[in-house]
GROMACS .gro file of N, CA and C in nm:
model
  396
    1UNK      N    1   0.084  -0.118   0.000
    1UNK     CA    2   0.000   0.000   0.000
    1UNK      C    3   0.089   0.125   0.000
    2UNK      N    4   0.057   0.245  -0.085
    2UNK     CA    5   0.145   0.390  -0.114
    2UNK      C    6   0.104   0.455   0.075
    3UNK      N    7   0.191   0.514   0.057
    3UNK     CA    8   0.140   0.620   0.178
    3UNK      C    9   0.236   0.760   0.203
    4UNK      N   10   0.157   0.849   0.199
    4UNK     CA   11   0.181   0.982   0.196
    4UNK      C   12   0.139   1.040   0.274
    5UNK      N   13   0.244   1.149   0.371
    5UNK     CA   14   0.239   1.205   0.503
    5UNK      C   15   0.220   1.349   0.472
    6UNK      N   16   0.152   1.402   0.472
    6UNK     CA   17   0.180   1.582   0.510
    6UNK      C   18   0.191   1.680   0.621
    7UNK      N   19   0.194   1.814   0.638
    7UNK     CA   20   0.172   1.848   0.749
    7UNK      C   21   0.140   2.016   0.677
    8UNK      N   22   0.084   2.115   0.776
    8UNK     CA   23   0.115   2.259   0.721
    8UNK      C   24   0.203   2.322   0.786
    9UNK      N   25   0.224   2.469   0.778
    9UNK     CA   26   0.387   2.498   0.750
    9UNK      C   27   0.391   2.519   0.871
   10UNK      N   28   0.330   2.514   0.982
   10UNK     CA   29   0.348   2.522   1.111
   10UNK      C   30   0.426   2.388   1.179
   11UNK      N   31   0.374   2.297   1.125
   11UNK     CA   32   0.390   2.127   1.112
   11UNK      C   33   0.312   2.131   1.221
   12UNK      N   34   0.163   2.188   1.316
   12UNK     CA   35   0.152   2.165   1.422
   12UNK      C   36   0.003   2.039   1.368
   13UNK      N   37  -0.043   2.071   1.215
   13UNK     CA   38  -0.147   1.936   1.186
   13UNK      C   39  -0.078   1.873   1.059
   14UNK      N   40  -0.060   1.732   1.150
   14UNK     CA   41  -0.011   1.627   1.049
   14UNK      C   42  -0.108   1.500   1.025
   15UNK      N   43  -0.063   1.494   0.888
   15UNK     CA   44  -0.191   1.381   0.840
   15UNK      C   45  -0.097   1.280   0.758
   16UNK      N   46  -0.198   1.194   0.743
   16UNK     CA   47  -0.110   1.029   0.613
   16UNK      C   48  -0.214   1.012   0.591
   17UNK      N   49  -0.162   0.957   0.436
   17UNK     CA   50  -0.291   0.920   0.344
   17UNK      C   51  -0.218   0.779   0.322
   18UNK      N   52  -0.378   0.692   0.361
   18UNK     CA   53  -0.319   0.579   0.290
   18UNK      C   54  -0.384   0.524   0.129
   19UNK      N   55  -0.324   0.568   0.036
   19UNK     CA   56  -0.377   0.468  -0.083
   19UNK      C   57  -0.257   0.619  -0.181
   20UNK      N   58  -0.269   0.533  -0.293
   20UNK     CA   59  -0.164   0.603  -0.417
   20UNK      C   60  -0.307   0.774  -0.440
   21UNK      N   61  -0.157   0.845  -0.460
   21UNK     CA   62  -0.220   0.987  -0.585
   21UNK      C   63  -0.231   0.921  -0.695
   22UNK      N   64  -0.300   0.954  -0.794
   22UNK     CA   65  -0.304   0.944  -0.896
   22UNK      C   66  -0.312   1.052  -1.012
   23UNK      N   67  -0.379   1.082  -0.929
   23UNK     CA   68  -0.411   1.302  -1.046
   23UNK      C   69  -0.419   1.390  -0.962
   24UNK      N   70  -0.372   1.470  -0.996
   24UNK     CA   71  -0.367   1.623  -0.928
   24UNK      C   72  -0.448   1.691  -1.034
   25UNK      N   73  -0.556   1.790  -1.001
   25UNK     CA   74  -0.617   1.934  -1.059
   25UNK      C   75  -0.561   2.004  -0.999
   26UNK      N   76  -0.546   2.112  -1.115
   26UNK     CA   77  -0.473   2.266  -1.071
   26UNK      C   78  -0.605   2.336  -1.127
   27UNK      N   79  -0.702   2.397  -1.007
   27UNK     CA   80  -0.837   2.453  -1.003
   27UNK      C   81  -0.793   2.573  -1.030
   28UNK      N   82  -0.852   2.654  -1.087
   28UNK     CA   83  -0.877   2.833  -1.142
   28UNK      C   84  -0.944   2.908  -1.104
   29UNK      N   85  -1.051   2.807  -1.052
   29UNK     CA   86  -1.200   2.905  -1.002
   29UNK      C   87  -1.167   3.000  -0.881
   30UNK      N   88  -1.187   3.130  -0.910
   30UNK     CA   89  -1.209   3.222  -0.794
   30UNK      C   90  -1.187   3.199  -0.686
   31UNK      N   91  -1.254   3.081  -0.637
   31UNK     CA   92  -1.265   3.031  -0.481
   31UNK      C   93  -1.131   2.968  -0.461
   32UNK      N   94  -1.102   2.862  -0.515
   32UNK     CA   95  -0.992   2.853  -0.494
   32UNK      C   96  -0.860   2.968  -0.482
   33UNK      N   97  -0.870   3.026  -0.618
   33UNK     CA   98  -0.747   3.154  -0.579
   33UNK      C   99  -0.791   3.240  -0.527
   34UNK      N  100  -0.840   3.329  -0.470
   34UNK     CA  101  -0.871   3.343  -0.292
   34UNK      C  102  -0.810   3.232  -0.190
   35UNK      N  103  -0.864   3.189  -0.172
   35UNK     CA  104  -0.836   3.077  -0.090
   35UNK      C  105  -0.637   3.055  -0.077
   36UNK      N  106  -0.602   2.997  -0.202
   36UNK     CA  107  -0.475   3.001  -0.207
   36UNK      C  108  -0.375   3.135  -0.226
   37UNK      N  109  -0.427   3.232  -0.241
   37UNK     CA  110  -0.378   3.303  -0.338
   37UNK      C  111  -0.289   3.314  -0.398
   38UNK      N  112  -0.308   3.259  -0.486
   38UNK     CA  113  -0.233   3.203  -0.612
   38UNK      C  114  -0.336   3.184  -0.743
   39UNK      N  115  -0.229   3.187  -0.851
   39UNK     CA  116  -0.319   3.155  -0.976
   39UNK      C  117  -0.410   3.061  -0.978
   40UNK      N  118  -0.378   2.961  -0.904
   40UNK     CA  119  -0.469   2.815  -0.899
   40UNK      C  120  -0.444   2.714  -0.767
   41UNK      N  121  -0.521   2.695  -0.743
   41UNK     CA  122  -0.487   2.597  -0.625
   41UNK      C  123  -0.468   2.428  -0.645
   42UNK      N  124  -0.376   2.375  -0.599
   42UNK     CA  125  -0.337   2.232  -0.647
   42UNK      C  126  -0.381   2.132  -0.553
   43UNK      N  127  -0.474   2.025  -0.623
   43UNK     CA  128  -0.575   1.923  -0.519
   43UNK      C  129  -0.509   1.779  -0.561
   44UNK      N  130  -0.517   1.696  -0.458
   44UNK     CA  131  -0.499   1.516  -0.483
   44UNK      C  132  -0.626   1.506  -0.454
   45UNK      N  133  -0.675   1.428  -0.490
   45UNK     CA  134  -0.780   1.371  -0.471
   45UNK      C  135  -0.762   1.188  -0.417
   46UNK      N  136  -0.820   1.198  -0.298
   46UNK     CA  137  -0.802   1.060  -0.213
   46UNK      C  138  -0.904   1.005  -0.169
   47UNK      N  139  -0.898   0.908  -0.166
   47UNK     CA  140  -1.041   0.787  -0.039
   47UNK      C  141  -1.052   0.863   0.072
   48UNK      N  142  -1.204   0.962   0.084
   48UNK     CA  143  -1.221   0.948   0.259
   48UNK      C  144  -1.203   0.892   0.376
   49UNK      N  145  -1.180   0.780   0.350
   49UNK     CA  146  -1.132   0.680   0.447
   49UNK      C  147  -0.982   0.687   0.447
   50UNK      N  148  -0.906   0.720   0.373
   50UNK     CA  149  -0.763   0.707   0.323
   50UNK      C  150  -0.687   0.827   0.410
   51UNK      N  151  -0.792   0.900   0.427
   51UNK     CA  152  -0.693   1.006   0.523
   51UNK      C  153  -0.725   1.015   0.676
   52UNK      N  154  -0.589   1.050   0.696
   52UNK     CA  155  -0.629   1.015   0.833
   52UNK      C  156  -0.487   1.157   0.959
   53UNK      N  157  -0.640   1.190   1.018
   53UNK     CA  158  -0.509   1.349   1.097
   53UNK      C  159  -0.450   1.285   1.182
   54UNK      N  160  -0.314   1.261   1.226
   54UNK     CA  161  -0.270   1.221   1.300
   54UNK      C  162  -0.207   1.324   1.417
   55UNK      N  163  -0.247   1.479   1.399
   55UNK     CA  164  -0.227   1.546   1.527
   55UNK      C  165  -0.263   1.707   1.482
   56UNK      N  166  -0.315   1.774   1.564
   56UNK     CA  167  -0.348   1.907   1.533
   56UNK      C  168  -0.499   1.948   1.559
   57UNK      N  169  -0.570   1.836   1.537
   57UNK     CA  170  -0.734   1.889   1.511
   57UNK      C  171  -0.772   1.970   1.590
   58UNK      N  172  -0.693   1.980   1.713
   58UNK     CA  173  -0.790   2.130   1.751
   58UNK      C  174  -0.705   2.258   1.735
   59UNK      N  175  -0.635   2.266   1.592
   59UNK     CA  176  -0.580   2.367   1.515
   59UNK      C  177  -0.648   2.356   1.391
   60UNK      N  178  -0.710   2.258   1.358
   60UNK     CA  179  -0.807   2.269   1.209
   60UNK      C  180  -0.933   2.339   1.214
   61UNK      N  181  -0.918   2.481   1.125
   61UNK     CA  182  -1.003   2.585   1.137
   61UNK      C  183  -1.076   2.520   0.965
   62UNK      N  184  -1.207   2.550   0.961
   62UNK     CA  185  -1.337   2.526   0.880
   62UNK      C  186  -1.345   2.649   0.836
   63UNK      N  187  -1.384   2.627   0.683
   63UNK     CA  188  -1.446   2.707   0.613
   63UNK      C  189  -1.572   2.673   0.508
   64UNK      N  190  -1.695   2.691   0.511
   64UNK     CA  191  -1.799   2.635   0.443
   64UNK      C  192  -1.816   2.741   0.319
   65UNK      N  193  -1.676   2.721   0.195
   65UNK     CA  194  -1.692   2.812   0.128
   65UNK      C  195  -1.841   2.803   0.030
   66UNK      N  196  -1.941   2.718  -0.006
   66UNK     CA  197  -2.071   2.684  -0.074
   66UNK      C  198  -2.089   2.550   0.028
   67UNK      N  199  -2.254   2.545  -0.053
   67UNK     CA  200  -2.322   2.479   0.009
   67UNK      C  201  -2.233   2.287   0.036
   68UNK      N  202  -2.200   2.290  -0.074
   68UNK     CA  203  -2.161   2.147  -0.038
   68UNK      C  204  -2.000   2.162   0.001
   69UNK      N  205  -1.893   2.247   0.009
   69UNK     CA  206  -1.767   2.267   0.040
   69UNK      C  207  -1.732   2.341   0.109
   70UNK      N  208  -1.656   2.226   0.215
   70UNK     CA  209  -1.588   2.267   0.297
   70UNK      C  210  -1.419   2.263   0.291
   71UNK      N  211  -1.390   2.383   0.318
   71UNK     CA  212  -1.254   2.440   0.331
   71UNK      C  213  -1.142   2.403   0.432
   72UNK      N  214  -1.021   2.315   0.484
   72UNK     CA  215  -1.015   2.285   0.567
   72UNK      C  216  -0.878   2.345   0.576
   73UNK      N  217  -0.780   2.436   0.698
   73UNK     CA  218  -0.666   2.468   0.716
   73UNK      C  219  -0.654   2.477   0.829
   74UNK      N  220  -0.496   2.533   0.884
   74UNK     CA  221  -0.466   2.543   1.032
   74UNK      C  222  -0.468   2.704   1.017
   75UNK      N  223  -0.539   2.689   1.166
   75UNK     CA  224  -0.579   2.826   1.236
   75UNK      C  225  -0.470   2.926   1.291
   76UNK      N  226  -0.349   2.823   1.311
   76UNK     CA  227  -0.195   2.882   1.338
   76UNK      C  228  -0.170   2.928   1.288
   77UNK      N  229  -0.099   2.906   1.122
   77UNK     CA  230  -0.014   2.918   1.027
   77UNK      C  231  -0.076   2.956   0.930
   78UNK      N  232  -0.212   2.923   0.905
   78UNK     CA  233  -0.282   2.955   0.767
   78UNK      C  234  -0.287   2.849   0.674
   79UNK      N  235  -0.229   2.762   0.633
   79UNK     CA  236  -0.171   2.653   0.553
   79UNK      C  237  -0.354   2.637   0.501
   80UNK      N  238  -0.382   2.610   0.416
   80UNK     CA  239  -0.471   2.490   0.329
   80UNK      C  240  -0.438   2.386   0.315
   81UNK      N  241  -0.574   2.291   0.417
   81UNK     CA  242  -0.540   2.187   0.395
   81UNK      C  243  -0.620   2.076   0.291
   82UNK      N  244  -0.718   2.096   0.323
   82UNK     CA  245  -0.852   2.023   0.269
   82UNK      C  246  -0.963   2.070   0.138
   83UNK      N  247  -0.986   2.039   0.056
   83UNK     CA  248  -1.170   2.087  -0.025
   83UNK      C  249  -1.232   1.958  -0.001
   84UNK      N  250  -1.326   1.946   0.071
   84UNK     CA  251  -1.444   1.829   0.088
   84UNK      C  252  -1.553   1.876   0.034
   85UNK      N  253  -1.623   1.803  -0.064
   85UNK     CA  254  -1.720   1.805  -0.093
   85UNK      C  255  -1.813   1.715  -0.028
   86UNK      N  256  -1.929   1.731  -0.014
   86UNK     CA  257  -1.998   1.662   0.085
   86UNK      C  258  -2.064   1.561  -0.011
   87UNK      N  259  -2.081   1.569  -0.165
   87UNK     CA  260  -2.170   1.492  -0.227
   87UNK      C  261  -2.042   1.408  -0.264
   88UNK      N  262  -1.885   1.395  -0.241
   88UNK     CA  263  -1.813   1.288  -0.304
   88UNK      C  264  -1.788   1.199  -0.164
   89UNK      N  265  -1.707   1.124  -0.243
   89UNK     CA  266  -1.658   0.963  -0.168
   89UNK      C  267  -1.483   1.002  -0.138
   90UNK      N  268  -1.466   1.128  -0.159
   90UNK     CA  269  -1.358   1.151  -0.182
   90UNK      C  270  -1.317   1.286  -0.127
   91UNK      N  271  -1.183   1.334  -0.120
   91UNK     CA  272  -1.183   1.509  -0.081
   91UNK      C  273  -1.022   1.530  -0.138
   92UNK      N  274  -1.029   1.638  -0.134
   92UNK     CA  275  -0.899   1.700  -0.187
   92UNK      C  276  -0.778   1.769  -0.106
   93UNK      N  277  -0.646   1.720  -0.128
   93UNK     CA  278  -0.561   1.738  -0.023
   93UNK      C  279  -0.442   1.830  -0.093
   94UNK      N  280  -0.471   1.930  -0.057
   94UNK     CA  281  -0.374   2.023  -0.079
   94UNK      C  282  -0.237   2.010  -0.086
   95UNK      N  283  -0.206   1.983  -0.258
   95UNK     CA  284  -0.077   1.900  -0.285
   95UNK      C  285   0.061   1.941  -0.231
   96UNK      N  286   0.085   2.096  -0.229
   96UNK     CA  287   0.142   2.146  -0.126
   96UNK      C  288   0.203   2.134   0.010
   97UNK      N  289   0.101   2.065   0.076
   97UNK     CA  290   0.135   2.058   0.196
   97UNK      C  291   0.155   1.865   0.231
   98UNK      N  292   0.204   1.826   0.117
   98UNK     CA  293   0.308   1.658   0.157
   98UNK      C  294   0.432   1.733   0.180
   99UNK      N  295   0.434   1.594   0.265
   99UNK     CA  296   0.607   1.582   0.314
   99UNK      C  297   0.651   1.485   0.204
  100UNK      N  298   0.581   1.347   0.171
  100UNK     CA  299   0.688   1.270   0.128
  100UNK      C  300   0.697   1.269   0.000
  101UNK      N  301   0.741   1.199  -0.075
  101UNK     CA  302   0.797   1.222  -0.233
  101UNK      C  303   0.645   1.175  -0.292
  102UNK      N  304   0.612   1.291  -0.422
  102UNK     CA  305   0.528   1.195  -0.526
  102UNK      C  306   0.585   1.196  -0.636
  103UNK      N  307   0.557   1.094  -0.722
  103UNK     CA  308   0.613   1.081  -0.846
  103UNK      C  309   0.503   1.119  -0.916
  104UNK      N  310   0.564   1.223  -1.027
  104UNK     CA  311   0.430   1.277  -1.104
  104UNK      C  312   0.294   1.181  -1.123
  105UNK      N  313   0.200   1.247  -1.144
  105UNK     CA  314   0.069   1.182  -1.122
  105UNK      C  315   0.025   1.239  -1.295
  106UNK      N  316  -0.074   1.174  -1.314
  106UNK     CA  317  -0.159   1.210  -1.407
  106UNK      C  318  -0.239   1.395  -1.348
  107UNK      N  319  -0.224   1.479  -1.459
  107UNK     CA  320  -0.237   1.629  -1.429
  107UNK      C  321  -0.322   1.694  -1.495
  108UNK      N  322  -0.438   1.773  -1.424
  108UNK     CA  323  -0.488   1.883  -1.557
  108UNK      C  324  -0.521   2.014  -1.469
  109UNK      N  325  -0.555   2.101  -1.599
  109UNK     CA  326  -0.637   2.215  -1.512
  109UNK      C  327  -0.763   2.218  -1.565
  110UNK      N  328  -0.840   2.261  -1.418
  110UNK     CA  329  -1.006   2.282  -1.439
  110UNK      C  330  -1.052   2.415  -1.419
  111UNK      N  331  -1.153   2.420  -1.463
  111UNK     CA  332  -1.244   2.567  -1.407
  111UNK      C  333  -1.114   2.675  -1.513
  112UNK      N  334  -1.095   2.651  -1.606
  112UNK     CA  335  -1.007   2.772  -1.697
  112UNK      C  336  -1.058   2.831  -1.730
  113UNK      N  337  -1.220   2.869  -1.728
  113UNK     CA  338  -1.309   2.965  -1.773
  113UNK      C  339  -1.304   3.047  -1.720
  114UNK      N  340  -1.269   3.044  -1.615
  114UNK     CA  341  -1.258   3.165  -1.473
  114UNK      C  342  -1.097   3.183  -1.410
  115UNK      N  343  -1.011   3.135  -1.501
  115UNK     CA  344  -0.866   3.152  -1.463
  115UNK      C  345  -0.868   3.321  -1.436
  116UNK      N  346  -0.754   3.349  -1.391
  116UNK     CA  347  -0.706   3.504  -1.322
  116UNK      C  348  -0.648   3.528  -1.502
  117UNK      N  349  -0.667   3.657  -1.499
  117UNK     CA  350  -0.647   3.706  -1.641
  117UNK      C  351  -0.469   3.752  -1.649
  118UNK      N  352  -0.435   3.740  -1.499
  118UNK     CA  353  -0.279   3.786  -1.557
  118UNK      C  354  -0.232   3.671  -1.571
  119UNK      N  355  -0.283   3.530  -1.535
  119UNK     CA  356  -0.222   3.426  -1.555
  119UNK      C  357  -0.216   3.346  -1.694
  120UNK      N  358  -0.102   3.310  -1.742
  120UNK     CA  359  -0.120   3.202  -1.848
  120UNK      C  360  -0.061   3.096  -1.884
  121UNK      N  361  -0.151   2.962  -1.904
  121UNK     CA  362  -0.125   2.858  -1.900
  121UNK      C  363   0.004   2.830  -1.977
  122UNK      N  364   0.086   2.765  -1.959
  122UNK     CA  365   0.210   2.757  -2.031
  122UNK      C  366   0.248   2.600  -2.080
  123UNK      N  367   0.185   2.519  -2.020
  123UNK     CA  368   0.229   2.378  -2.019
  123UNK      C  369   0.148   2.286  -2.101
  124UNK      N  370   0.152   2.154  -2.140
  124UNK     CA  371   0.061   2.104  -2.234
  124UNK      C  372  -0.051   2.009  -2.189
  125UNK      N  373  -0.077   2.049  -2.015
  125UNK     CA  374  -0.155   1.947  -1.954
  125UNK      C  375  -0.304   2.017  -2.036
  126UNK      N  376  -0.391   1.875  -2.020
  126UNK     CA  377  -0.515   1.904  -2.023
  126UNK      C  378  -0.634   2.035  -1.960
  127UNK      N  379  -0.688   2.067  -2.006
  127UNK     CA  380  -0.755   2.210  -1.995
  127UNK      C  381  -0.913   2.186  -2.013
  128UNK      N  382  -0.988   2.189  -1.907
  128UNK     CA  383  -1.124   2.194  -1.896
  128UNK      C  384  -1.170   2.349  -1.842
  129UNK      N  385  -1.312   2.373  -1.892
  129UNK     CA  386  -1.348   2.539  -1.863
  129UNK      C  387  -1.402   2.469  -1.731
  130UNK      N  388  -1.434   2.391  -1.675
  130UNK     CA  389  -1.506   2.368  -1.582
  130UNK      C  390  -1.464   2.224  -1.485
  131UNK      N  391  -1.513   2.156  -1.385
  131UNK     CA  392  -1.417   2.037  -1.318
  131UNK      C  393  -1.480   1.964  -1.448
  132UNK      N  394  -1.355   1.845  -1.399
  132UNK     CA  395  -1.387   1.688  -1.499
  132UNK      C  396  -1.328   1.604  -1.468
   0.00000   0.00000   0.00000
């Protein structure tokens, strides 16, 4: 079984995921860059069950940015940690904040309909106006 440790830059919430990355989205939408601020914010997508906090939770500050997503970071440091959607089987782990090695994953960007206008795509990954 793969397993991948993270923490945020405080290191005071640490988590492991157990099961392989496979794809990373680099999201565009508004919410996200807010959120990150940055051009785009970068997600793994993992088994709910697969993650697991192994110290900090009462430093994990909530954010219910829409109805079905929730925002998850430390209240210390600021770090992003989490996008949960409440209608998946799954949530998104802010690729950023691993410790241990990934070997490139399968990659795209979503939501490019709403990318930041000073930004531009430069690379030859896949490009959706919206998730996929």
């Amino acid at each position: 079984m793969q397993t991948h440790t993270g923490s945020c830059l405080c290191g005071v919430v640490r988590y492991r995921i157990d099961a392989p990355i496979n794809a990373v989205s680099h999201c565009h939408c508004k919410m996200c860059r807010k959120a990150h601020g940055a051009a785009f914010a970068s997600y793994a997508g993992v088994p709910l069950d697969a993650f697991h906090l192994l110290s900090g939770k009462d430093q994990l500050g909530v954010y219910h940015s829409s109805e079905h997503v929730t925002r998850t970071f430390c209240i210390r440091c600021g770090s992003n940690l989490q996008f949960v959607d409440n209608r998946e089987h799954e949530l998104g782990v802010a690729v950023g904040t691993l410790d241990s090695p990934l070997p490139p994953p399968t990659q795209s960007h979503i939501y490019v309909g709403s990318k930041a206008d000073w930004y531009e795509i430069a690379d030859d990954l896949p490009q959706h106006p919206a998730d996929s």
